[in-house]
Coordinates of C-alpha atoms in Angstrom, one line a residue:
S1 CA 31.2 13.2 38.1
K2 CA 28.2 15.1 39.5
Q3 CA 29.9 15.2 42.9
D4 CA 33.0 16.5 41.3
K5 CA 31.1 19.0 39.4
M6 CA 32.2 17.6 36.1
Y7 CA 28.9 17.8 34.6
K8 CA 30.1 17.5 30.9
D9 CA 31.7 14.1 32.0
A10 CA 28.5 13.2 33.7
M11 CA 26.4 13.9 30.5
E12 CA 28.7 11.9 28.2
T13 CA 28.9 8.9 30.7
A14 CA 25.1 8.9 30.8
F15 CA 25.0 9.0 27.1
E16 CA 27.5 6.3 26.6
S17 CA 25.8 4.0 29.1
G18 CA 22.7 4.1 26.8
N19 CA 20.5 4.1 30.0
A20 CA 17.5 6.4 29.7
E21 CA 16.9 6.3 33.3
L22 CA 20.4 7.6 34.1
A23 CA 20.1 10.4 31.6
E24 CA 16.6 11.3 33.1
S25 CA 17.9 11.3 36.5
L26 CA 20.7 13.6 35.4
L27 CA 18.2 16.1 34.0
R28 CA 16.2 16.0 37.4
Y29 CA 19.5 16.7 39.2
F30 CA 20.0 19.7 36.9
V31 CA 16.5 20.8 37.4
D32 CA 16.7 20.5 41.3
S33 CA 20.0 22.4 41.2
E34 CA 18.5 25.1 39.0
M35 CA 21.3 24.7 36.5
K36 CA 19.4 25.8 33.4
E37 CA 22.3 25.7 31.1
C38 CA 23.4 22.1 32.1
F39 CA 19.7 21.1 31.7
A40 CA 19.9 22.2 28.2
A41 CA 23.1 20.8 27.5
C42 CA 22.1 17.4 28.8
L43 CA 18.9 17.4 26.7
Y44 CA 21.2 18.0 23.7
T45 CA 23.8 15.3 24.7
C46 CA 21.4 12.7 25.7
Y47 CA 18.9 13.4 23.0
D48 CA 18.4 9.9 21.8
L49 CA 17.9 8.6 25.6
V50 CA 15.5 11.4 26.8
R51 CA 11.9 10.7 26.4
P52 CA 10.2 13.8 25.0
D53 CA 7.4 13.7 27.5
V54 CA 9.9 13.7 30.4
G55 CA 12.1 16.6 29.1
L56 CA 8.9 18.6 28.4
E57 CA 7.5 17.9 31.9
L58 CA 10.7 18.8 33.8
A59 CA 11.2 21.9 31.8
W60 CA 7.6 23.1 32.3
R61 CA 7.5 22.3 36.1
A62 CA 10.8 24.1 36.6
G63 CA 10.1 27.2 34.3
M64 CA 12.8 26.1 32.0
M65 CA 10.9 25.9 28.8
D66 CA 13.0 28.5 27.0
F67 CA 15.9 26.2 27.6
A68 CA 14.1 22.9 26.5
M69 CA 12.6 24.6 23.3
P70 CA 15.4 23.7 20.9
Y71 CA 15.1 20.1 22.1
L72 CA 11.3 20.1 21.7
I73 CA 11.6 21.7 18.1
Q74 CA 14.0 19.0 17.2
V75 CA 11.8 16.3 18.6
L76 CA 8.8 17.7 16.9
R77 CA 10.7 17.9 13.6
E78 CA 11.9 14.2 13.8
Y79 CA 8.4 13.0 14.6
T80 CA 6.8 14.9 11.8
G81 CA 9.5 13.5 9.4
R82 CA 8.7 9.9 10.6
I83 CA 4.9 10.5 10.2
D84 CA 5.3 11.9 6.7
A85 CA 7.6 8.9 5.8
L86 CA 4.9 6.4 7.1
D87 CA 2.2 8.4 5.3
K88 CA 3.9 8.2 2.1
K89 CA 4.6 4.4 2.6
T90 CA 1.0 3.7 3.6
Q91 CA -0.3 5.8 0.6
K92 CA 2.0 3.7 -1.8
K93 CA 0.7 0.5 -0.3
E94 CA -2.9 1.6 -0.5
E95 CA -2.4 2.7 -4.1
A96 CA -0.8 -0.6 -5.0
E97 CA -3.7 -2.5 -3.2
E98 CA -6.3 -0.3 -5.0
K99 CA -4.6 -0.9 -8.4
E100 CA -4.6 -4.6 -7.8
K101 CA -8.3 -4.5 -6.6
S102 CA -9.4 -2.5 -9.7
A103 CA -7.3 -4.8 -11.9
S104 CA -9.2 -7.9 -10.7
N105 CA -12.5 -6.1 -11.6
D106 CA -11.3 -5.4 -15.1
F107 CA -11.8 -9.2 -16.0
V108 CA -12.9 -9.6 -19.6
P109 CA -14.0 -13.2 -20.2
D110 CA -12.6 -14.8 -23.3
Y111 CA -15.2 -16.4 -25.2
M112 CA -12.9 -17.5 -28.1
V113 CA -12.3 -21.2 -27.8
N114 CA -9.0 -22.8 -28.6
P115 CA -9.1 -24.0 -32.1
M116 CA -7.1 -27.1 -31.3
M117 CA -9.9 -28.2 -28.7
P118 CA -11.8 -31.1 -30.2
G119 CA -15.5 -30.7 -30.6
G120 CA -15.4 -26.9 -30.1
L121 CA -16.6 -24.3 -32.4
T122 CA -13.9 -21.8 -32.8
G123 CA -15.0 -18.2 -32.2
F124 CA -18.3 -19.1 -30.8
G125 CA -17.4 -20.2 -27.2
N126 CA -19.0 -23.7 -27.8
L127 CA -22.5 -22.4 -28.6
A128 CA -24.5 -24.6 -30.8
I129 CA -25.8 -22.9 -33.9
G130 CA -29.3 -23.8 -35.1
N131 CA -30.3 -27.3 -34.5
A132 CA -26.8 -28.8 -35.0
P133 CA -26.4 -31.9 -32.7
M134 CA -23.7 -31.6 -30.2
N135 CA -20.4 -33.6 -29.8
M136 CA -20.2 -34.0 -33.7
P137 CA -16.7 -34.2 -34.9
P138 CA -15.7 -30.9 -36.3
Q139 CA -15.0 -30.3 -40.1
G140 CA -11.7 -28.8 -41.1
N141 CA -13.3 -25.4 -40.6
G142 CA -14.4 -25.8 -37.1
F143 CA -18.1 -26.3 -37.8
P144 CA -19.8 -29.7 -37.0
Q145 CA -20.6 -31.7 -40.3
Q146 CA -24.3 -31.3 -40.8
Q147 CA -26.4 -33.7 -42.6
A148 CA -28.3 -32.5 -45.7
A149 CA -32.0 -32.7 -45.7
P150 CA -33.3 -35.2 -48.2
G151 CA -33.5 -33.9 -51.7
M152 CA -30.9 -31.1 -50.8
M153 CA -27.2 -31.3 -51.5
Q154 CA -24.8 -29.4 -49.2
Q155 CA -21.6 -28.4 -50.5
G156 CA -18.8 -26.7 -48.5
P157 CA -19.1 -25.1 -45.2
P158 CA -22.5 -24.0 -43.9
T159 CA -23.0 -20.2 -44.5
M160 CA -24.9 -17.8 -42.3
M161 CA -26.2 -15.7 -45.3
M162 CA -29.8 -15.6 -46.2
Q163 CA -30.7 -17.6 -49.2
P164 CA -33.5 -16.7 -51.5
G165 CA -36.7 -18.1 -50.3
M166 CA -35.6 -18.7 -46.7
M167 CA -38.1 -16.0 -45.4
G168 CA -41.3 -18.0 -45.7
G169 CA -44.6 -16.1 -46.4
M170 CA -42.9 -13.0 -47.5
A171 CA -43.4 -11.7 -51.0
P172 CA -40.4 -10.7 -52.8
G173 CA -40.1 -6.8 -53.0
R174 CA -42.5 -6.3 -50.1
Y175 CA -40.5 -5.6 -47.0

C-alpha cells in the first residue's frame, strides 16, 4: 500500500494486523518521507499499537511535536485515568485492611461464664471467692455450696453484704 501511495489503506492494514512493529515501521516511513499529516493520522489510526515512547521520540527527532501532541495528550489522559483508578482501588483495599486490623485490636474479653458450664461461677469468670474450695458442685444459684462453721447456721445463698460484727476491732460508731 505504501508503494501505491495508498497510505490510508496501509494504516488500516497495520491496525488490523495488531502488530505494533508494523505500525511503528509505518510511522518511521512517514517521518523519513516528511509526511507530517500522515504521521499524525497513523498515530490516531494505530493508537492502540504505537508505544508512547516510540511515537514521542519519532516526533521529537523529526520536529513533528505539533503533529504528535493530540496523540500524546490522549495517552497522558488515559494513563492518568488508569493511575487514578488504581489509586482508588488500592486506597479501598488499604482502608479495608486497616479496618480489619483495628477490628482485631478492639478485642474485649468476655469474663462471663456460660451458666450451663458445670463447676463454674456465673458472672465471675471462674474466680474463687473467699476460701471456697475449688471443684465443688454448684448450687442452683451458681455459687458453690459452702459448709457452715460449727455453731453457725447458714440458710440460703451466701451474701456479699457486710454483717454486723464482721469488722473485728472496730467499735460501732467510730469510723
